[in-house]
Amino acid sequence: MMSTPSNHSDAELGEAGILTWLREEDSARLEELWAFADGVRQAHVGDEVHLRGLVEISNHCIRDCGYCGLRSDNRGIARYRMTGEEILDCAADAVRYGYGTVVMQAGEDYGIDADWLAGIIRRIKADTPLAVTLSLGERPIEDLKAWREAGADRYLLRFETSDRVLYRTIHPDARGQVSDRFSILAQLRRLGYEIGSGVMVGIPGQCYESLAQDIHTFRALDLDMIGVGPYIGHPETPLGRGDWSRPRVDGEQVPNTELMTYKVLALTRMVCPEANIPSTTALATLNRAEGRELGLARGANVVMPNITPLRYRRLYEIYPAKACIDETSPANHTGMAAWLEAIGRKPGRGRGGRTHDGSRT
Ligand code: SAH
């Protein structure tokens, strides 16, 4: 039985242990899991919650991911790409709100020219104290290198599922290249980025064994940042409509529920005690009143408030009815600090990079 972080041994959380917890339904046992994850969070990354301002800089995408509403096949959305000035204005907002990082996310959009974006990154780094995180899909190594040289600090690229067969079905290759996100993550690390990855919980075709393997993989990759959120069906996608041929699944389908997401969050904290882990927008979308707060109480230590201009934000519909911070919590941007104090936490100071307590130098 687990009670304090110090008596937890790795043996308890081998893949079999993870699998047992994923299947746990007893509410008293789950309370132990939450408390345990919260204790590990407290011991390794403390009470600070790092705030990252998310700017969705473009919703153009060349890919046709089976789960994502931005897929190129979806002709039903108006496409936009923010200008340099608009992005710089958002970075200034992030500074004004006291956020330590700006995250620039987009579909995989080659209309975002590598040199052009390098120029924007240089300006943000010259004019602000912000850390810069990118989440722009599977760009060629030359682009990743140019952005790193311009000063980008971190890169987010979820591997989505460690089940190779399922991955190939839901995330088709593009540009004649086999999609290998693990190899891109290794390249990013060699370039000196802090790297983030993660998965969706309950994606159709995901079984318990593969989800346990995903969590195990987080540890194997020694990730600096890990994002996990529930899969939310989008009606304009093959997965959302149910009209795709899924690979034969041997195990039982994982539900895409709020509870399952908390289990994954808590277990992720336990296997990766030092990682920066957000309480995700997808989670807040399932429980607008409390999702973000419960995520923070069950392992998470990061929140990514959306600072995309409203006229674009509604067009960045990776899944329907996305929650945004100003409507999901008592906090709007300027009220974040007070909201965190009220739930017993405090806003992170500085850039909120990974802290190392010994596992990697
Ligand atoms: N183009 C970038 C950013 C994608 S959006 C990239 O591919 O990396 C960021 C994440 O949103 C994705 O990695 C995926 O895990 C998640 N996402 C996409 N569609 C989703 C859906 N329908 N439900 C839940 N999460 C989704």
Tab-separated table of C-alpha atoms in Angstrom, residues 25-340:
chain	number	residue	atom	x	y	z
A	25	GLU	CA	-12.475	1.561	-10.010
A	26	ASP	CA	-12.560	1.667	-6.204
A	27	SER	CA	-12.983	5.275	-5.157
A	28	ALA	CA	-11.049	4.914	-1.886
A	29	ARG	CA	-8.073	3.437	-3.743
A	30	LEU	CA	-8.299	6.189	-6.337
A	31	GLU	CA	-8.219	8.788	-3.557
A	32	GLU	CA	-4.912	7.215	-2.558
A	33	LEU	CA	-3.671	7.519	-6.105
A	34	TRP	CA	-4.572	11.226	-6.252
A	35	ALA	CA	-2.940	11.886	-2.893
A	36	PHE	CA	0.146	9.991	-3.861
A	37	ALA	CA	0.541	11.834	-7.175
A	38	ASP	CA	-0.061	15.149	-5.425
A	39	GLY	CA	2.637	14.308	-2.885
A	40	VAL	CA	5.129	13.452	-5.623
A	41	ARG	CA	4.265	16.690	-7.409
A	42	GLN	CA	4.757	18.681	-4.223
A	43	ALA	CA	8.048	16.989	-3.367
A	44	HIS	CA	9.636	17.326	-6.822
A	45	VAL	CA	8.260	20.459	-8.482
A	46	GLY	CA	6.675	22.286	-5.543
A	47	ASP	CA	3.570	24.442	-5.343
A	48	GLU	CA	4.371	26.786	-8.201
A	49	VAL	CA	2.100	26.522	-11.228
A	50	HIS	CA	3.853	27.680	-14.373
A	51	LEU	CA	1.702	29.708	-16.714
A	52	ARG	CA	2.289	29.469	-20.449
A	53	GLY	CA	0.419	31.791	-22.790
A	54	LEU	CA	-0.813	29.746	-25.760
A	55	VAL	CA	-0.960	31.466	-29.155
A	56	GLU	CA	-2.524	29.468	-31.965
A	57	ILE	CA	-0.666	31.121	-34.814
A	58	SER	CA	-2.230	29.264	-37.768
A	59	ASN	CA	-4.938	26.680	-38.421
A	60	HIS	CA	-3.655	25.702	-41.866
A	61	CYS	CA	-2.491	22.100	-41.981
A	62	ILE	CA	-1.154	19.803	-44.681
A	63	ARG	CA	-1.940	16.630	-42.727
A	64	ASP	CA	-5.049	14.496	-42.504
A	65	CYS	CA	-4.963	13.195	-38.952
A	66	GLY	CA	-8.054	11.099	-38.316
A	67	TYR	CA	-8.782	12.795	-34.973
A	68	CYS	CA	-8.118	16.485	-35.587
A	69	GLY	CA	-10.571	19.099	-36.822
A	70	LEU	CA	-7.778	21.071	-38.524
A	71	ARG	CA	-7.119	18.208	-40.996
A	72	SER	CA	-6.687	19.524	-44.533
A	73	ASP	CA	-9.652	17.481	-45.680
A	74	ASN	CA	-11.977	19.567	-43.509
A	75	ARG	CA	-13.158	22.227	-45.945
A	76	GLY	CA	-15.718	23.558	-43.495
A	77	ILE	CA	-13.451	25.936	-41.557
A	78	ALA	CA	-12.076	29.317	-42.519
A	79	ARG	CA	-8.293	29.199	-42.396
A	80	TYR	CA	-6.111	31.919	-40.885
A	81	ARG	CA	-2.450	32.634	-40.304
A	82	MET	CA	-1.470	35.354	-37.821
A	83	THR	CA	0.845	38.173	-38.868
A	84	GLY	CA	4.171	38.820	-37.181
A	85	GLU	CA	2.806	41.939	-35.500
A	86	GLU	CA	-0.192	40.050	-34.152
A	87	ILE	CA	2.081	37.374	-32.695
A	88	LEU	CA	4.342	39.983	-31.097
A	89	ASP	CA	1.278	41.683	-29.583
A	90	CYS	CA	0.306	38.348	-27.997
A	91	ALA	CA	3.815	37.945	-26.599
A	92	ALA	CA	3.477	41.407	-25.061
A	93	ASP	CA	0.143	40.305	-23.531
A	94	ALA	CA	1.870	37.251	-22.032
A	95	VAL	CA	4.408	39.527	-20.350
A	96	ARG	CA	1.639	41.830	-19.116
A	97	TYR	CA	-0.250	38.896	-17.567
A	98	GLY	CA	2.931	37.740	-15.835
A	99	TYR	CA	3.310	34.526	-17.833
A	100	GLY	CA	6.845	33.120	-18.151
A	101	THR	CA	6.464	31.407	-21.513
A	102	VAL	CA	4.783	31.944	-24.840
A	103	VAL	CA	3.759	28.780	-26.708
A	104	MET	CA	3.264	29.096	-30.462
A	105	GLN	CA	1.118	26.273	-31.808
A	106	ALA	CA	-0.288	25.607	-35.283
A	107	GLY	CA	-1.294	22.960	-37.748
A	108	GLU	CA	1.603	21.687	-39.830
A	109	ASP	CA	1.704	24.784	-41.996
A	110	TYR	CA	4.527	25.338	-44.473
A	111	GLY	CA	3.054	28.772	-45.103
A	112	ILE	CA	4.883	29.483	-41.836
A	113	ASP	CA	8.248	30.121	-43.418
A	114	ALA	CA	11.148	28.948	-41.266
A	115	ASP	CA	13.215	32.129	-41.656
A	116	TRP	CA	10.204	34.352	-41.086
A	117	LEU	CA	9.376	32.569	-37.819
A	118	ALA	CA	13.048	32.650	-36.779
A	119	GLY	CA	12.827	36.442	-37.092
A	120	ILE	CA	9.758	36.551	-34.825
A	121	ILE	CA	11.465	34.300	-32.259
A	122	ARG	CA	14.524	36.588	-32.279
A	123	ARG	CA	12.336	39.607	-31.621
A	124	ILE	CA	10.496	37.940	-28.737
A	125	LYS	CA	13.799	36.856	-27.207
A	126	ALA	CA	15.304	40.332	-27.653
A	127	ASP	CA	12.308	42.291	-26.370
A	128	THR	CA	10.905	40.089	-23.580
A	129	PRO	CA	12.104	37.729	-20.827
A	130	LEU	CA	9.803	34.974	-22.148
A	131	ALA	CA	10.782	31.392	-22.793
A	132	VAL	CA	9.600	30.342	-26.257
A	133	THR	CA	7.912	26.982	-26.861
A	134	LEU	CA	6.952	25.737	-30.316
A	135	SER	CA	4.329	23.157	-31.300
A	136	LEU	CA	4.279	23.205	-35.084
A	137	GLY	CA	4.240	19.551	-36.109
A	138	GLU	CA	6.799	17.475	-37.994
A	139	ARG	CA	8.967	20.135	-39.584
A	140	PRO	CA	12.279	19.261	-41.268
A	141	ILE	CA	15.388	19.352	-39.127
A	142	GLU	CA	16.712	22.492	-40.871
A	143	ASP	CA	13.638	24.407	-39.661
A	144	LEU	CA	13.936	23.041	-36.123
A	145	LYS	CA	17.614	24.018	-36.141
A	146	ALA	CA	16.947	27.543	-37.415
A	147	TRP	CA	14.345	28.117	-34.688
A	148	ARG	CA	16.618	26.771	-31.993
A	149	GLU	CA	19.413	29.071	-33.192
A	150	ALA	CA	16.948	31.961	-33.102
A	151	GLY	CA	16.414	31.211	-29.405
A	152	ALA	CA	13.451	28.823	-29.138
A	153	ASP	CA	13.709	26.907	-25.863
A	154	ARG	CA	11.208	24.064	-26.049
A	155	TYR	CA	9.242	21.956	-28.548
A	156	LEU	CA	6.031	20.000	-28.034
A	157	LEU	CA	5.301	17.003	-30.256
A	158	ARG	CA	2.952	14.377	-28.877
A	159	PHE	CA	3.542	10.831	-30.074
A	160	GLU	CA	-0.246	10.397	-29.607
A	161	THR	CA	-0.068	6.619	-29.019
A	162	SER	CA	2.817	4.174	-28.687
A	163	ASP	CA	0.818	1.553	-30.601
A	164	ARG	CA	2.561	1.739	-33.998
A	165	VAL	CA	-0.280	0.117	-35.926
A	166	LEU	CA	-2.896	2.422	-34.417
A	167	TYR	CA	-0.649	5.459	-34.964
A	168	ARG	CA	-0.251	4.723	-38.666
A	169	THR	CA	-4.016	4.464	-39.035
A	170	ILE	CA	-4.938	7.678	-37.260
A	171	HIS	CA	-1.934	9.735	-38.374
A	172	PRO	CA	-1.264	9.112	-42.070
A	173	ASP	CA	2.122	9.943	-43.562
A	174	ALA	CA	2.440	13.211	-45.440
A	175	ARG	CA	4.876	14.675	-47.946
A	176	GLY	CA	5.964	11.155	-48.903
A	177	GLN	CA	7.675	10.660	-45.556
A	178	VAL	CA	6.993	8.065	-42.902
A	179	SER	CA	5.853	9.850	-39.752
A	180	ASP	CA	8.290	9.014	-36.961
A	181	ARG	CA	7.738	11.377	-34.056
A	182	PHE	CA	10.171	9.469	-31.822
A	183	SER	CA	13.010	10.199	-34.195
A	184	ILE	CA	12.034	13.896	-34.379
A	185	LEU	CA	11.955	14.055	-30.557
A	186	ALA	CA	15.499	12.653	-30.506
A	187	GLN	CA	16.595	15.276	-33.048
A	188	LEU	CA	15.012	18.027	-30.978
A	189	ARG	CA	16.858	16.865	-27.899
A	190	ARG	CA	20.166	16.819	-29.787
A	191	LEU	CA	19.478	20.388	-30.903
A	192	GLY	CA	19.212	21.379	-27.249
A	193	TYR	CA	15.470	21.868	-26.940
A	194	GLU	CA	13.572	20.871	-23.829
A	195	ILE	CA	11.188	18.299	-25.286
A	196	GLY	CA	7.557	17.643	-24.595
A	197	SER	CA	5.314	14.864	-25.794
A	198	GLY	CA	2.160	13.089	-24.770
A	199	VAL	CA	-0.922	11.187	-25.832
A	200	MET	CA	-4.679	11.373	-26.092
A	201	VAL	CA	-6.625	9.265	-23.615
A	202	GLY	CA	-9.388	7.072	-25.027
A	203	ILE	CA	-8.644	7.493	-28.698
A	204	PRO	CA	-10.657	4.867	-30.629
A	205	GLY	CA	-8.583	1.696	-30.925
A	206	GLN	CA	-6.541	2.389	-27.762
A	207	CYS	CA	-6.500	-0.526	-25.335
A	208	TYR	CA	-5.365	-0.540	-21.691
A	209	GLU	CA	-2.128	-2.318	-22.506
A	210	SER	CA	-1.097	0.291	-25.052
A	211	LEU	CA	-2.001	3.142	-22.686
A	212	ALA	CA	0.175	1.528	-19.981
A	213	GLN	CA	2.926	1.311	-22.588
A	214	ASP	CA	2.458	5.037	-23.372
A	215	ILE	CA	3.074	5.952	-19.725
A	216	HIS	CA	6.062	3.648	-19.600
A	217	THR	CA	7.371	5.361	-22.740
A	218	PHE	CA	7.161	8.796	-21.056
A	219	ARG	CA	9.715	7.562	-18.561
A	220	ALA	CA	11.905	5.899	-21.203
A	221	LEU	CA	12.061	9.155	-23.195
A	222	ASP	CA	12.943	11.178	-20.075
A	223	LEU	CA	10.560	13.894	-21.238
A	224	ASP	CA	10.808	17.430	-19.887
A	225	MET	CA	7.110	18.106	-20.515
A	226	ILE	CA	4.178	15.720	-20.842
A	227	GLY	CA	0.700	16.612	-22.057
A	228	VAL	CA	-2.192	14.194	-21.656
A	229	GLY	CA	-5.797	14.993	-22.395
A	230	PRO	CA	-8.975	13.115	-23.257
A	231	TYR	CA	-9.687	12.408	-26.916
A	232	ILE	CA	-12.759	14.440	-27.926
A	233	GLY	CA	-14.516	13.393	-31.118
A	234	HIS	CA	-14.825	16.005	-33.859
A	235	PRO	CA	-17.765	15.461	-36.247
A	236	GLU	CA	-15.753	16.551	-39.286
A	237	THR	CA	-13.159	13.793	-38.849
A	238	PRO	CA	-13.185	10.071	-39.729
A	239	LEU	CA	-12.664	9.070	-36.076
A	240	GLY	CA	-15.351	11.457	-34.875
A	241	ARG	CA	-17.806	10.106	-37.469
A	242	GLY	CA	-16.801	6.517	-36.850
A	243	ASP	CA	-16.215	5.895	-40.565
A	244	TRP	CA	-12.677	4.559	-40.514
A	245	SER	CA	-11.374	1.044	-40.405
A	246	ARG	CA	-9.615	0.589	-37.136
A	247	PRO	CA	-6.962	-2.032	-36.676
A	248	ARG	CA	-8.061	-5.161	-34.843
A	249	VAL	CA	-7.796	-4.407	-31.124
A	250	ASP	CA	-7.004	-7.363	-28.902
A	251	GLY	CA	-7.654	-5.566	-25.633
A	252	GLU	CA	-10.522	-3.590	-24.192
A	253	GLN	CA	-11.114	-0.030	-25.447
A	254	VAL	CA	-10.014	2.724	-23.007
A	255	PRO	CA	-12.873	5.182	-22.323
A	256	ASN	CA	-12.170	8.847	-23.118
A	257	THR	CA	-13.485	9.990	-19.757
A	258	GLU	CA	-12.484	12.607	-17.248
A	259	LEU	CA	-11.743	9.915	-14.645
A	260	MET	CA	-9.458	7.967	-16.969
A	261	THR	CA	-7.586	11.183	-17.797
A	262	TYR	CA	-6.950	11.845	-14.088
A	263	LYS	CA	-5.596	8.336	-13.685
A	264	VAL	CA	-3.175	8.880	-16.571
A	265	LEU	CA	-2.186	12.290	-15.200
A	266	ALA	CA	-1.505	10.918	-11.717
A	267	LEU	CA	0.461	7.925	-13.025
A	268	THR	CA	2.449	10.187	-15.333
A	269	ARG	CA	3.478	12.319	-12.361
A	270	MET	CA	4.510	9.214	-10.461
A	271	VAL	CA	6.721	7.836	-13.220
A	272	CYS	CA	8.130	11.249	-14.238
A	273	PRO	CA	8.364	13.177	-10.954
A	274	GLU	CA	10.267	16.180	-12.348
A	275	ALA	CA	8.363	16.735	-15.569
A	276	ASN	CA	6.308	19.814	-16.285
A	277	ILE	CA	2.774	18.514	-16.753
A	278	PRO	CA	-0.145	20.746	-17.774
A	279	SER	CA	-3.702	20.477	-16.613
A	280	THR	CA	-4.951	20.512	-20.193
A	281	THR	CA	-7.656	22.449	-21.985
A	282	ALA	CA	-9.143	19.158	-23.220
A	283	LEU	CA	-9.631	18.128	-19.585
A	284	ALA	CA	-11.219	21.484	-18.752
A	285	THR	CA	-13.510	20.944	-21.738
A	286	LEU	CA	-14.951	17.795	-20.108
A	287	ASN	CA	-15.457	19.547	-16.761
A	288	ARG	CA	-15.571	23.270	-17.204
A	289	ALA	CA	-16.217	23.968	-13.532
A	290	GLU	CA	-13.461	21.930	-11.947
A	291	GLY	CA	-11.362	20.079	-14.529
A	292	ARG	CA	-8.412	22.435	-14.470
A	293	GLU	CA	-8.286	22.550	-10.686
A	294	LEU	CA	-8.637	18.776	-10.273
A	295	GLY	CA	-5.853	18.241	-12.810
A	296	LEU	CA	-3.605	20.455	-10.701
A	297	ALA	CA	-4.566	18.478	-7.590
A	298	ARG	CA	-3.773	15.122	-9.226
A	299	GLY	CA	-0.301	15.655	-10.647
A	300	ALA	CA	-0.236	18.699	-12.909
A	301	ASN	CA	1.892	21.815	-12.321
A	302	VAL	CA	1.323	23.866	-15.478
A	303	VAL	CA	-1.602	25.768	-16.973
A	304	MET	CA	-1.621	27.061	-20.536
A	305	PRO	CA	-4.080	29.961	-20.722
A	306	ASN	CA	-5.161	30.704	-24.269
A	307	ILE	CA	-4.114	34.204	-25.385
A	308	THR	CA	-4.959	33.793	-29.075
A	309	PRO	CA	-7.025	36.752	-30.337
A	310	LEU	CA	-10.695	35.752	-30.055
A	311	ARG	CA	-11.403	36.145	-33.773
A	312	TYR	CA	-8.868	33.379	-34.499
A	313	ARG	CA	-9.384	31.278	-31.382
A	314	ARG	CA	-12.818	30.087	-32.456
A	315	LEU	CA	-11.320	28.868	-35.745
A	316	TYR	CA	-8.647	26.740	-34.057
A	317	GLU	CA	-11.054	23.894	-33.536
A	318	ILE	CA	-8.964	20.744	-33.095
A	319	TYR	CA	-12.009	19.392	-31.217
A	320	PRO	CA	-15.431	20.961	-30.607
A	321	ALA	CA	-16.370	23.288	-27.749
A	322	LYS	CA	-12.810	23.854	-26.565
A	323	ALA	CA	-12.695	25.409	-23.111
A	324	CYS	CA	-10.778	28.618	-22.608
A	325	ILE	CA	-9.466	29.915	-19.333
A	326	ASP	CA	-11.564	33.046	-19.164
A	327	GLU	CA	-14.808	31.084	-19.324
A	328	THR	CA	-13.844	27.983	-17.355
A	329	SER	CA	-12.628	29.285	-14.063
A	330	PRO	CA	-13.202	32.235	-11.809
A	331	ALA	CA	-9.932	33.455	-13.188
A	332	ASN	CA	-9.440	35.544	-16.250
A	333	HIS	CA	-5.868	36.300	-17.221
A	334	THR	CA	-5.358	39.009	-14.669
A	335	GLY	CA	-7.086	36.926	-11.990
A	336	MET	CA	-4.906	33.850	-12.419
A	337	ALA	CA	-2.681	34.576	-9.433
A	338	ALA	CA	-5.662	35.006	-7.095
A	339	TRP	CA	-7.280	31.836	-8.438
A	340	LEU	CA	-4.097	29.851	-7.799
